[in-house]
mmCIF file with all atom_site columns, C-alpha atoms and ligand atoms in Angstrom:
data_model
loop_
_atom_site.group_PDB
_atom_site.id
_atom_site.type_symbol
_atom_site.label_atom_id
_atom_site.label_alt_id
_atom_site.label_comp_id
_atom_site.label_asym_id
_atom_site.label_entity_id
_atom_site.label_seq_id
_atom_site.pdbx_PDB_ins_code
_atom_site.Cartn_x
_atom_site.Cartn_y
_atom_site.Cartn_z
_atom_site.occupancy
_atom_site.B_iso_or_equiv
_atom_site.pdbx_formal_charge
_atom_site.auth_seq_id
_atom_site.auth_comp_id
_atom_site.auth_asym_id
_atom_site.auth_atom_id
_atom_site.pdbx_PDB_model_num
ATOM   1   C  CA  . MET A 1 1   ? 0.390  0.234  -0.483  1.00 0.00 ? 1   MET A CA  1
ATOM   2   C  CA  . LYS A 1 2   ? 2.986  2.059  0.880   1.00 0.00 ? 2   LYS A CA  1
ATOM   3   C  CA  . THR A 1 3   ? 4.678  1.740  -2.297  1.00 0.00 ? 3   THR A CA  1
ATOM   4   C  CA  . LEU A 1 4   ? 1.257  2.493  -4.498  1.00 0.00 ? 4   LEU A CA  1
ATOM   5   C  CA  . LEU A 1 5   ? 1.000  5.451  -2.603  1.00 0.00 ? 5   LEU A CA  1
ATOM   6   C  CA  . LEU A 1 6   ? 4.340  6.852  -3.399  1.00 0.00 ? 6   LEU A CA  1
ATOM   7   C  CA  . SER A 1 7   ? 4.585  6.110  -7.406  1.00 0.00 ? 7   SER A CA  1
ATOM   8   C  CA  . GLY A 1 8   ? 1.240  7.626  -7.285  1.00 0.00 ? 8   GLY A CA  1
ATOM   9   C  CA  . TRP A 1 9   ? 3.380  10.931 -5.839  1.00 0.00 ? 9   TRP A CA  1
ATOM   10  C  CA  . LEU A 1 10  ? 5.905  10.222 -7.950  1.00 0.00 ? 10  LEU A CA  1
ATOM   11  C  CA  . ALA A 1 11  ? 3.327  10.706 -11.290 1.00 0.00 ? 11  ALA A CA  1
ATOM   12  C  CA  . ILE A 1 12  ? 1.489  12.829 -10.068 1.00 0.00 ? 12  ILE A CA  1
ATOM   13  C  CA  . LEU A 1 13  ? 5.528  15.027 -9.442  1.00 0.00 ? 13  LEU A CA  1
ATOM   14  C  CA  . LEU A 1 14  ? 7.114  13.815 -13.061 1.00 0.00 ? 14  LEU A CA  1
ATOM   15  C  CA  . ALA A 1 15  ? 3.593  15.614 -14.353 1.00 0.00 ? 15  ALA A CA  1
ATOM   16  C  CA  . VAL A 1 16  ? 3.827  18.363 -13.188 1.00 0.00 ? 16  VAL A CA  1
ATOM   17  C  CA  . VAL A 1 17  ? 7.102  18.906 -13.997 1.00 0.00 ? 17  VAL A CA  1
ATOM   18  C  CA  . GLY A 1 18  ? 6.884  17.682 -16.477 1.00 0.00 ? 18  GLY A CA  1
ATOM   19  C  CA  . CYS A 1 19  ? 4.126  20.534 -17.467 1.00 0.00 ? 19  CYS A CA  1
ATOM   20  C  CA  . VAL A 1 20  ? 7.129  23.595 -15.971 1.00 0.00 ? 20  VAL A CA  1
ATOM   21  C  CA  . PRO A 1 21  ? 8.137  25.266 -18.945 1.00 0.00 ? 21  PRO A CA  1
ATOM   22  C  CA  . PRO A 1 22  ? 12.252 25.623 -18.427 1.00 0.00 ? 22  PRO A CA  1
ATOM   23  C  CA  . PRO A 1 23  ? 13.338 29.268 -17.735 1.00 0.00 ? 23  PRO A CA  1
ATOM   24  C  CA  . GLN A 1 24  ? 14.437 29.611 -21.245 1.00 0.00 ? 24  GLN A CA  1
ATOM   25  C  CA  . SER A 1 25  ? 10.369 28.768 -22.735 1.00 0.00 ? 25  SER A CA  1
ATOM   26  C  CA  . GLY A 1 26  ? 8.950  31.500 -24.427 1.00 0.00 ? 26  GLY A CA  1
ATOM   27  C  CA  . LYS A 1 27  ? 5.667  30.445 -22.738 1.00 0.00 ? 27  LYS A CA  1
ATOM   28  C  CA  . GLY A 1 28  ? 3.691  33.605 -21.515 1.00 0.00 ? 28  GLY A CA  1
ATOM   29  C  CA  . PHE A 1 29  ? 5.196  36.082 -23.687 1.00 0.00 ? 29  PHE A CA  1
ATOM   30  C  CA  . THR A 1 30  ? 3.038  38.701 -25.268 1.00 0.00 ? 30  THR A CA  1
ATOM   31  C  CA  . LEU A 1 31  ? 3.562  42.084 -26.454 1.00 0.00 ? 31  LEU A CA  1
ATOM   32  C  CA  . PRO A 1 32  ? 0.547  44.615 -27.041 1.00 0.00 ? 32  PRO A CA  1
ATOM   33  C  CA  . GLU A 1 33  ? -0.799 44.531 -29.977 1.00 0.00 ? 33  GLU A CA  1
ATOM   34  C  CA  . GLY A 1 34  ? 0.644  46.416 -33.033 1.00 0.00 ? 34  GLY A CA  1
ATOM   35  C  CA  . ASP A 1 35  ? -0.914 48.764 -35.833 1.00 0.00 ? 35  ASP A CA  1
ATOM   36  C  CA  . ALA A 1 36  ? -0.508 47.369 -39.094 1.00 0.00 ? 36  ALA A CA  1
ATOM   37  C  CA  . GLU A 1 37  ? -0.572 50.224 -40.875 1.00 0.00 ? 37  GLU A CA  1
ATOM   38  C  CA  . LYS A 1 38  ? 2.071  51.866 -39.167 1.00 0.00 ? 38  LYS A CA  1
ATOM   39  C  CA  . GLY A 1 39  ? 3.554  48.874 -39.810 1.00 0.00 ? 39  GLY A CA  1
ATOM   40  C  CA  . LYS A 1 40  ? 3.396  48.665 -43.151 1.00 0.00 ? 40  LYS A CA  1
ATOM   41  C  CA  . GLU A 1 41  ? 5.240  52.887 -42.783 1.00 0.00 ? 41  GLU A CA  1
ATOM   42  C  CA  . ALA A 1 42  ? 7.978  51.517 -40.658 1.00 0.00 ? 42  ALA A CA  1
ATOM   43  C  CA  . PHE A 1 43  ? 8.729  48.324 -43.246 1.00 0.00 ? 43  PHE A CA  1
ATOM   44  C  CA  . VAL A 1 44  ? 9.400  51.213 -45.910 1.00 0.00 ? 44  VAL A CA  1
ATOM   45  C  CA  . THR A 1 45  ? 11.546 53.343 -44.041 1.00 0.00 ? 45  THR A CA  1
ATOM   46  C  CA  . LEU A 1 46  ? 13.478 50.606 -42.796 1.00 0.00 ? 46  LEU A CA  1
ATOM   47  C  CA  . LYS A 1 47  ? 14.124 49.731 -45.822 1.00 0.00 ? 47  LYS A CA  1
ATOM   48  C  CA  . CYS A 1 48  ? 12.824 46.244 -45.662 1.00 0.00 ? 48  CYS A CA  1
ATOM   49  C  CA  . ASN A 1 49  ? 11.430 46.351 -49.622 1.00 0.00 ? 49  ASN A CA  1
ATOM   50  C  CA  . ALA A 1 50  ? 15.953 46.359 -50.316 1.00 0.00 ? 50  ALA A CA  1
ATOM   51  C  CA  . CYS A 1 51  ? 15.609 42.331 -49.483 1.00 0.00 ? 51  CYS A CA  1
ATOM   52  C  CA  . HIS A 1 52  ? 11.863 41.783 -49.737 1.00 0.00 ? 52  HIS A CA  1
ATOM   53  C  CA  . GLN A 1 53  ? 8.880  41.711 -52.250 1.00 0.00 ? 53  GLN A CA  1
ATOM   54  C  CA  . VAL A 1 54  ? 5.253  41.832 -50.086 1.00 0.00 ? 54  VAL A CA  1
ATOM   55  C  CA  . GLU A 1 55  ? 1.646  42.984 -51.930 1.00 0.00 ? 55  GLU A CA  1
ATOM   56  C  CA  . GLY A 1 56  ? 1.227  45.893 -52.327 1.00 0.00 ? 56  GLY A CA  1
ATOM   57  C  CA  . ILE A 1 57  ? 4.655  47.820 -51.412 1.00 0.00 ? 57  ILE A CA  1
ATOM   58  C  CA  . ASP A 1 58  ? 7.692  48.556 -54.202 1.00 0.00 ? 58  ASP A CA  1
ATOM   59  C  CA  . ARG A 1 59  ? 10.698 47.167 -54.301 1.00 0.00 ? 59  ARG A CA  1
ATOM   60  C  CA  . LEU A 1 60  ? 13.732 50.101 -53.055 1.00 0.00 ? 60  LEU A CA  1
ATOM   61  C  CA  . ALA A 1 61  ? 16.521 48.991 -55.719 1.00 0.00 ? 61  ALA A CA  1
ATOM   62  C  CA  . VAL A 1 62  ? 19.189 49.153 -53.885 1.00 0.00 ? 62  VAL A CA  1
ATOM   63  C  CA  . GLU A 1 63  ? 22.166 50.304 -55.981 1.00 0.00 ? 63  GLU A CA  1
ATOM   64  C  CA  . GLY A 1 64  ? 25.233 49.542 -57.511 1.00 0.00 ? 64  GLY A CA  1
ATOM   65  C  CA  . GLU A 1 65  ? 24.233 45.301 -56.571 1.00 0.00 ? 65  GLU A CA  1
ATOM   66  C  CA  . GLN A 1 66  ? 24.709 43.181 -58.903 1.00 0.00 ? 66  GLN A CA  1
ATOM   67  C  CA  . LYS A 1 67  ? 22.166 40.264 -57.325 1.00 0.00 ? 67  LYS A CA  1
ATOM   68  C  CA  . PRO A 1 68  ? 19.673 42.173 -54.632 1.00 0.00 ? 68  PRO A CA  1
ATOM   69  C  CA  . LEU A 1 69  ? 18.006 39.823 -52.807 1.00 0.00 ? 69  LEU A CA  1
ATOM   70  C  CA  . SER A 1 70  ? 14.034 38.614 -53.544 1.00 0.00 ? 70  SER A CA  1
ATOM   71  C  CA  . ILE A 1 71  ? 12.576 37.047 -50.597 1.00 0.00 ? 71  ILE A CA  1
ATOM   72  C  CA  . PRO A 1 72  ? 8.918  36.576 -50.412 1.00 0.00 ? 72  PRO A CA  1
ATOM   73  C  CA  . LEU A 1 73  ? 6.560  37.760 -47.358 1.00 0.00 ? 73  LEU A CA  1
ATOM   74  C  CA  . GLY A 1 74  ? 2.853  36.909 -47.312 1.00 0.00 ? 74  GLY A CA  1
ATOM   75  C  CA  . GLY A 1 75  ? 1.284  35.815 -50.594 1.00 0.00 ? 75  GLY A CA  1
ATOM   76  C  CA  . GLU A 1 76  ? -0.653 32.066 -49.734 1.00 0.00 ? 76  GLU A CA  1
ATOM   77  C  CA  . VAL A 1 77  ? 1.315  29.507 -47.371 1.00 0.00 ? 77  VAL A CA  1
ATOM   78  C  CA  . THR A 1 78  ? -0.267 25.798 -45.897 1.00 0.00 ? 78  THR A CA  1
ATOM   79  C  CA  . ARG A 1 79  ? 1.120  26.951 -42.349 1.00 0.00 ? 79  ARG A CA  1
ATOM   80  C  CA  . ILE A 1 80  ? 0.689  30.806 -41.546 1.00 0.00 ? 80  ILE A CA  1
ATOM   81  C  CA  . SER A 1 81  ? 3.958  32.017 -39.224 1.00 0.00 ? 81  SER A CA  1
ATOM   82  C  CA  . THR A 1 82  ? 2.545  32.513 -35.369 1.00 0.00 ? 82  THR A CA  1
ATOM   83  C  CA  . TYR A 1 83  ? 3.536  35.706 -33.843 1.00 0.00 ? 83  TYR A CA  1
ATOM   84  C  CA  . GLY A 1 84  ? 7.044  34.436 -31.959 1.00 0.00 ? 84  GLY A CA  1
ATOM   85  C  CA  . GLU A 1 85  ? 8.610  32.648 -35.234 1.00 0.00 ? 85  GLU A CA  1
ATOM   86  C  CA  . LEU A 1 86  ? 7.850  36.214 -37.190 1.00 0.00 ? 86  LEU A CA  1
ATOM   87  C  CA  . VAL A 1 87  ? 9.651  38.114 -33.607 1.00 0.00 ? 87  VAL A CA  1
ATOM   88  C  CA  . THR A 1 88  ? 12.073 35.726 -33.616 1.00 0.00 ? 88  THR A CA  1
ATOM   89  C  CA  . SER A 1 89  ? 12.600 36.757 -37.624 1.00 0.00 ? 89  SER A CA  1
ATOM   90  C  CA  . ILE A 1 90  ? 12.869 40.130 -37.012 1.00 0.00 ? 90  ILE A CA  1
ATOM   91  C  CA  . ILE A 1 91  ? 15.624 40.749 -34.199 1.00 0.00 ? 91  ILE A CA  1
ATOM   92  C  CA  . ASN A 1 92  ? 16.777 36.954 -33.955 1.00 0.00 ? 92  ASN A CA  1
ATOM   93  C  CA  . PRO A 1 93  ? 17.222 36.261 -38.350 1.00 0.00 ? 93  PRO A CA  1
ATOM   94  C  CA  . SER A 1 94  ? 19.595 33.566 -37.957 1.00 0.00 ? 94  SER A CA  1
ATOM   95  C  CA  . HIS A 1 95  ? 17.966 31.271 -35.619 1.00 0.00 ? 95  HIS A CA  1
ATOM   96  C  CA  . LYS A 1 96  ? 15.763 29.215 -38.029 1.00 0.00 ? 96  LYS A CA  1
ATOM   97  C  CA  . LEU A 1 97  ? 16.861 30.172 -41.917 1.00 0.00 ? 97  LEU A CA  1
ATOM   98  C  CA  . ALA A 1 98  ? 13.566 30.539 -43.881 1.00 0.00 ? 98  ALA A CA  1
ATOM   99  C  CA  . GLY A 1 99  ? 12.430 27.661 -45.635 1.00 0.00 ? 99  GLY A CA  1
ATOM   100 C  CA  . GLY A 1 100 ? 12.567 27.180 -49.855 1.00 0.00 ? 100 GLY A CA  1
ATOM   101 C  CA  . PHE A 1 101 ? 16.122 29.054 -50.320 1.00 0.00 ? 101 PHE A CA  1
ATOM   102 C  CA  . GLN A 1 102 ? 19.501 27.432 -50.801 1.00 0.00 ? 102 GLN A CA  1
ATOM   103 C  CA  . PRO A 1 103 ? 21.867 28.664 -47.553 1.00 0.00 ? 103 PRO A CA  1
ATOM   104 C  CA  . GLU A 1 104 ? 24.255 29.795 -50.034 1.00 0.00 ? 104 GLU A CA  1
ATOM   105 C  CA  . GLU A 1 105 ? 21.465 32.515 -51.002 1.00 0.00 ? 105 GLU A CA  1
ATOM   106 C  CA  . VAL A 1 106 ? 20.799 33.806 -47.593 1.00 0.00 ? 106 VAL A CA  1
ATOM   107 C  CA  . SER A 1 107 ? 23.003 33.603 -45.384 1.00 0.00 ? 107 SER A CA  1
ATOM   108 C  CA  . THR A 1 108 ? 26.953 33.384 -45.140 1.00 0.00 ? 108 THR A CA  1
ATOM   109 C  CA  . ASP A 1 109 ? 28.194 31.197 -42.767 1.00 0.00 ? 109 ASP A CA  1
ATOM   110 C  CA  . GLY A 1 110 ? 24.936 30.308 -41.487 1.00 0.00 ? 110 GLY A CA  1
ATOM   111 C  CA  . GLN A 1 111 ? 24.606 33.709 -40.768 1.00 0.00 ? 111 GLN A CA  1
ATOM   112 C  CA  . SER A 1 112 ? 21.601 35.222 -42.273 1.00 0.00 ? 112 SER A CA  1
ATOM   113 C  CA  . LYS A 1 113 ? 22.100 37.823 -44.617 1.00 0.00 ? 113 LYS A CA  1
ATOM   114 C  CA  . MET A 1 114 ? 19.204 39.925 -43.290 1.00 0.00 ? 114 MET A CA  1
ATOM   115 C  CA  . THR A 1 115 ? 20.427 43.869 -41.740 1.00 0.00 ? 115 THR A CA  1
ATOM   116 C  CA  . ASN A 1 116 ? 20.081 43.356 -38.180 1.00 0.00 ? 116 ASN A CA  1
ATOM   117 C  CA  . TYR A 1 117 ? 17.743 45.600 -36.817 1.00 0.00 ? 117 TYR A CA  1
ATOM   118 C  CA  . ASN A 1 118 ? 18.372 45.925 -32.599 1.00 0.00 ? 118 ASN A CA  1
ATOM   119 C  CA  . ASP A 1 119 ? 20.017 48.628 -32.431 1.00 0.00 ? 119 ASP A CA  1
ATOM   120 C  CA  . VAL A 1 120 ? 17.531 50.793 -34.292 1.00 0.00 ? 120 VAL A CA  1
ATOM   121 C  CA  . LEU A 1 121 ? 14.533 48.549 -33.885 1.00 0.00 ? 121 LEU A CA  1
ATOM   122 C  CA  . THR A 1 122 ? 12.074 50.263 -31.491 1.00 0.00 ? 122 THR A CA  1
ATOM   123 C  CA  . VAL A 1 123 ? 9.386  47.559 -29.413 1.00 0.00 ? 123 VAL A CA  1
ATOM   124 C  CA  . THR A 1 124 ? 6.765  49.503 -31.508 1.00 0.00 ? 124 THR A CA  1
ATOM   125 C  CA  . GLN A 1 125 ? 7.378  49.877 -34.433 1.00 0.00 ? 125 GLN A CA  1
ATOM   126 C  CA  . LEU A 1 126 ? 8.302  45.629 -34.045 1.00 0.00 ? 126 LEU A CA  1
ATOM   127 C  CA  . THR A 1 127 ? 4.874  45.038 -32.658 1.00 0.00 ? 127 THR A CA  1
ATOM   128 C  CA  . ASN A 1 128 ? 3.796  47.126 -35.820 1.00 0.00 ? 128 ASN A CA  1
ATOM   129 C  CA  . LEU A 1 129 ? 5.303  45.141 -38.559 1.00 0.00 ? 129 LEU A CA  1
ATOM   130 C  CA  . VAL A 1 130 ? 4.541  42.309 -37.145 1.00 0.00 ? 130 VAL A CA  1
ATOM   131 C  CA  . LYS A 1 131 ? 0.303  42.947 -37.147 1.00 0.00 ? 131 LYS A CA  1
ATOM   132 C  CA  . PHE A 1 132 ? 1.336  44.286 -41.227 1.00 0.00 ? 132 PHE A CA  1
ATOM   133 C  CA  . LEU A 1 133 ? 3.367  40.590 -41.959 1.00 0.00 ? 133 LEU A CA  1
ATOM   134 C  CA  . GLN A 1 134 ? 0.394  38.682 -40.257 1.00 0.00 ? 134 GLN A CA  1
ATOM   135 C  CA  . SER A 1 135 ? -2.038 40.640 -42.366 1.00 0.00 ? 135 SER A CA  1
ATOM   136 C  CA  . LYS A 1 136 ? -0.357 39.371 -45.496 1.00 0.00 ? 136 LYS A CA  1
ATOM   137 C  CA  . TYR A 1 137 ? -0.154 35.852 -45.248 1.00 0.00 ? 137 TYR A CA  1
ATOM   138 C  CA  . GLU A 1 138 ? -3.201 33.634 -46.442 1.00 0.00 ? 138 GLU A CA  1
ATOM   139 C  CA  . LEU A 1 139 ? -4.124 29.965 -45.436 1.00 0.00 ? 139 LEU A CA  1
ATOM   140 C  CA  . ARG A 1 140 ? -4.651 27.755 -48.611 1.00 0.00 ? 140 ARG A CA  1
ATOM   141 C  CA  . ALA A 1 141 ? -6.009 24.324 -47.637 1.00 0.00 ? 141 ALA A CA  1
ATOM   142 C  CA  . ILE A 1 142 ? -3.527 21.882 -48.800 1.00 0.00 ? 142 ILE A CA  1
ATOM   143 C  CA  . GLU A 1 143 ? -4.402 19.906 -51.891 1.00 0.00 ? 143 GLU A CA  1
ATOM   144 C  CA  . PRO A 1 144 ? -6.006 16.270 -50.847 1.00 0.00 ? 144 PRO A CA  1
ATOM   145 C  CA  . THR A 1 145 ? -4.193 13.714 -52.681 1.00 0.00 ? 145 THR A CA  1
ATOM   146 C  CA  . PRO A 1 146 ? -6.060 10.800 -54.131 1.00 0.00 ? 146 PRO A CA  1
ATOM   147 C  CA  . TYR A 1 147 ? -5.819 8.076  -52.261 1.00 0.00 ? 147 TYR A CA  1
ATOM   148 C  CA  . PRO A 1 148 ? -4.907 5.078  -54.055 1.00 0.00 ? 148 PRO A CA  1
ATOM   149 C  CA  . PRO A 1 149 ? -2.423 6.491  -55.869 1.00 0.00 ? 149 PRO A CA  1
ATOM   150 C  CA  . TYR A 1 150 ? -2.750 5.221  -58.617 1.00 0.00 ? 150 TYR A CA  1
ATOM   151 C  CA  . GLY A 1 151 ? -0.195 3.542  -61.100 1.00 0.00 ? 151 GLY A CA  1
ATOM   152 C  CA  . TYR A 1 152 ? 1.135  1.359  -57.651 1.00 0.00 ? 152 TYR A CA  1
HETATM 153 C  C1  . LIG B 2 .   ? 19.549 42.879 -46.469 1.00 0.00 ? 201 LIG B C1  1
HETATM 154 C  C2  . LIG B 2 .   ? 18.434 42.517 -46.526 1.00 0.00 ? 201 LIG B C2  1
HETATM 155 C  C3  . LIG B 2 .   ? 17.585 42.789 -46.217 1.00 0.00 ? 201 LIG B C3  1
HETATM 156 C  C4  . LIG B 2 .   ? 16.859 43.166 -45.404 1.00 0.00 ? 201 LIG B C4  1
HETATM 157 C  C5  . LIG B 2 .   ? 17.209 44.767 -45.187 1.00 0.00 ? 201 LIG B C5  1
HETATM 158 C  C6  . LIG B 2 .   ? 15.655 42.737 -45.007 1.00 0.00 ? 201 LIG B C6  1
HETATM 159 N  N1  . LIG B 2 .   ? 15.991 40.951 -44.729 1.00 0.00 ? 201 LIG B N1  1
HETATM 160 FE FE1 . LIG B 2 .   ? 14.299 40.163 -43.904 1.00 0.00 ? 201 LIG B FE1 1
HETATM 161 N  N2  . LIG B 2 .   ? 14.884 38.549 -44.531 1.00 0.00 ? 201 LIG B N2  1
HETATM 162 C  C7  . LIG B 2 .   ? 16.701 38.882 -45.385 1.00 0.00 ? 201 LIG B C7  1
HETATM 163 C  C8  . LIG B 2 .   ? 16.816 37.013 -45.850 1.00 0.00 ? 201 LIG B C8  1
HETATM 164 C  C9  . LIG B 2 .   ? 18.039 37.000 -46.844 1.00 0.00 ? 201 LIG B C9  1
HETATM 165 C  C10 . LIG B 2 .   ? 15.910 36.506 -44.896 1.00 0.00 ? 201 LIG B C10 1
HETATM 166 C  C11 . LIG B 2 .   ? 15.970 34.515 -44.906 1.00 0.00 ? 201 LIG B C11 1
HETATM 167 C  C12 . LIG B 2 .   ? 16.998 34.409 -44.377 1.00 0.00 ? 201 LIG B C12 1
HETATM 168 C  C13 . LIG B 2 .   ? 16.453 34.233 -43.199 1.00 0.00 ? 201 LIG B C13 1
HETATM 169 O  O1  . LIG B 2 .   ? 15.334 33.880 -42.461 1.00 0.00 ? 201 LIG B O1  1
HETATM 170 O  O2  . LIG B 2 .   ? 17.469 34.530 -41.887 1.00 0.00 ? 201 LIG B O2  1
HETATM 171 C  C14 . LIG B 2 .   ? 15.171 37.040 -43.919 1.00 0.00 ? 201 LIG B C14 1
HETATM 172 C  C15 . LIG B 2 .   ? 14.019 36.788 -44.006 1.00 0.00 ? 201 LIG B C15 1
HETATM 173 C  C16 . LIG B 2 .   ? 12.828 37.733 -43.027 1.00 0.00 ? 201 LIG B C16 1
HETATM 174 C  C17 . LIG B 2 .   ? 11.870 36.658 -42.424 1.00 0.00 ? 201 LIG B C17 1
HETATM 175 C  C18 . LIG B 2 .   ? 11.151 36.084 -42.143 1.00 0.00 ? 201 LIG B C18 1
HETATM 176 C  C19 . LIG B 2 .   ? 10.790 34.770 -43.931 1.00 0.00 ? 201 LIG B C19 1
HETATM 177 C  C20 . LIG B 2 .   ? 10.486 33.684 -43.774 1.00 0.00 ? 201 LIG B C20 1
HETATM 178 O  O3  . LIG B 2 .   ? 10.163 32.894 -45.155 1.00 0.00 ? 201 LIG B O3  1
HETATM 179 O  O4  . LIG B 2 .   ? 10.713 32.557 -42.725 1.00 0.00 ? 201 LIG B O4  1
HETATM 180 C  C21 . LIG B 2 .   ? 11.369 38.010 -42.315 1.00 0.00 ? 201 LIG B C21 1
HETATM 181 C  C22 . LIG B 2 .   ? 9.863  37.768 -40.919 1.00 0.00 ? 201 LIG B C22 1
HETATM 182 C  C23 . LIG B 2 .   ? 11.613 38.667 -42.210 1.00 0.00 ? 201 LIG B C23 1
HETATM 183 N  N3  . LIG B 2 .   ? 13.358 38.913 -43.072 1.00 0.00 ? 201 LIG B N3  1
HETATM 184 C  C24 . LIG B 2 .   ? 11.165 40.449 -42.150 1.00 0.00 ? 201 LIG B C24 1
HETATM 185 C  C25 . LIG B 2 .   ? 11.770 41.613 -42.533 1.00 0.00 ? 201 LIG B C25 1
HETATM 186 C  C26 . LIG B 2 .   ? 11.589 42.709 -42.069 1.00 0.00 ? 201 LIG B C26 1
HETATM 187 C  C27 . LIG B 2 .   ? 10.048 42.703 -41.315 1.00 0.00 ? 201 LIG B C27 1
HETATM 188 C  C28 . LIG B 2 .   ? 12.542 43.808 -42.445 1.00 0.00 ? 201 LIG B C28 1
HETATM 189 C  C29 . LIG B 2 .   ? 13.055 45.324 -42.252 1.00 0.00 ? 201 LIG B C29 1
HETATM 190 C  C30 . LIG B 2 .   ? 12.920 45.428 -41.283 1.00 0.00 ? 201 LIG B C30 1
HETATM 191 C  C31 . LIG B 2 .   ? 13.543 43.014 -43.324 1.00 0.00 ? 201 LIG B C31 1
HETATM 192 N  N4  . LIG B 2 .   ? 13.450 41.374 -43.023 1.00 0.00 ? 201 LIG B N4  1
HETATM 193 C  C32 . LIG B 2 .   ? 14.493 43.667 -43.593 1.00 0.00 ? 201 LIG B C32 1
HETATM 194 C  C33 . LIG B 2 .   ? 16.960 40.048 -45.604 1.00 0.00 ? 201 LIG B C33 1
HETATM 195 C  C34 . LIG B 2 .   ? 16.706 40.336 -45.464 1.00 0.00 ? 201 LIG B C34 1
#
């Protein structure tokens, strides 16, 4: 009976410990609501359009650049990036490089080619940029694969 009680407590303890996020966790991270219109302005002011193409925003021509970067943001996607992922993409771009590109296209020695804005970007601009970018993504349903696939 005593061991049964003890193992019961142990199970509860493990369950509780398993749910507690580690101190490095992003859980609980919430920034104030942004303003998409101001985010659009910030996108142009900060020259994000030198490397990114977003529907409704003119590209910024970079003088003397042979092959300007052209990373699309927004559009139809099968999964919309979370708030946390977008914030991370802006303030810590090398953490996870954008998918769909050759590493040498978008990075040098594993470091993103994206400009580091951390010393110039205000938190207000960051929240506005995220709100703006989120408004640009549209969810596209995944085409169902006919099953069973013929020919197999
Ligand atoms: C000098 C070029 C350059 C500038 C300027 C730039 N970026 Fe980027 N950005 C990149 C590159 C290259 C990537 C792809 C590699 C990566 O994920 O870091 C990227 C990736 C991103 C991504 C992730 C895209 C994805 O599909 O995962 C976001 C979001 C983003 N940038 C936002 C911004 C915003 C907002 C600004 C302006 C404040 C900006 N970028 C300015 C080059 C740039």
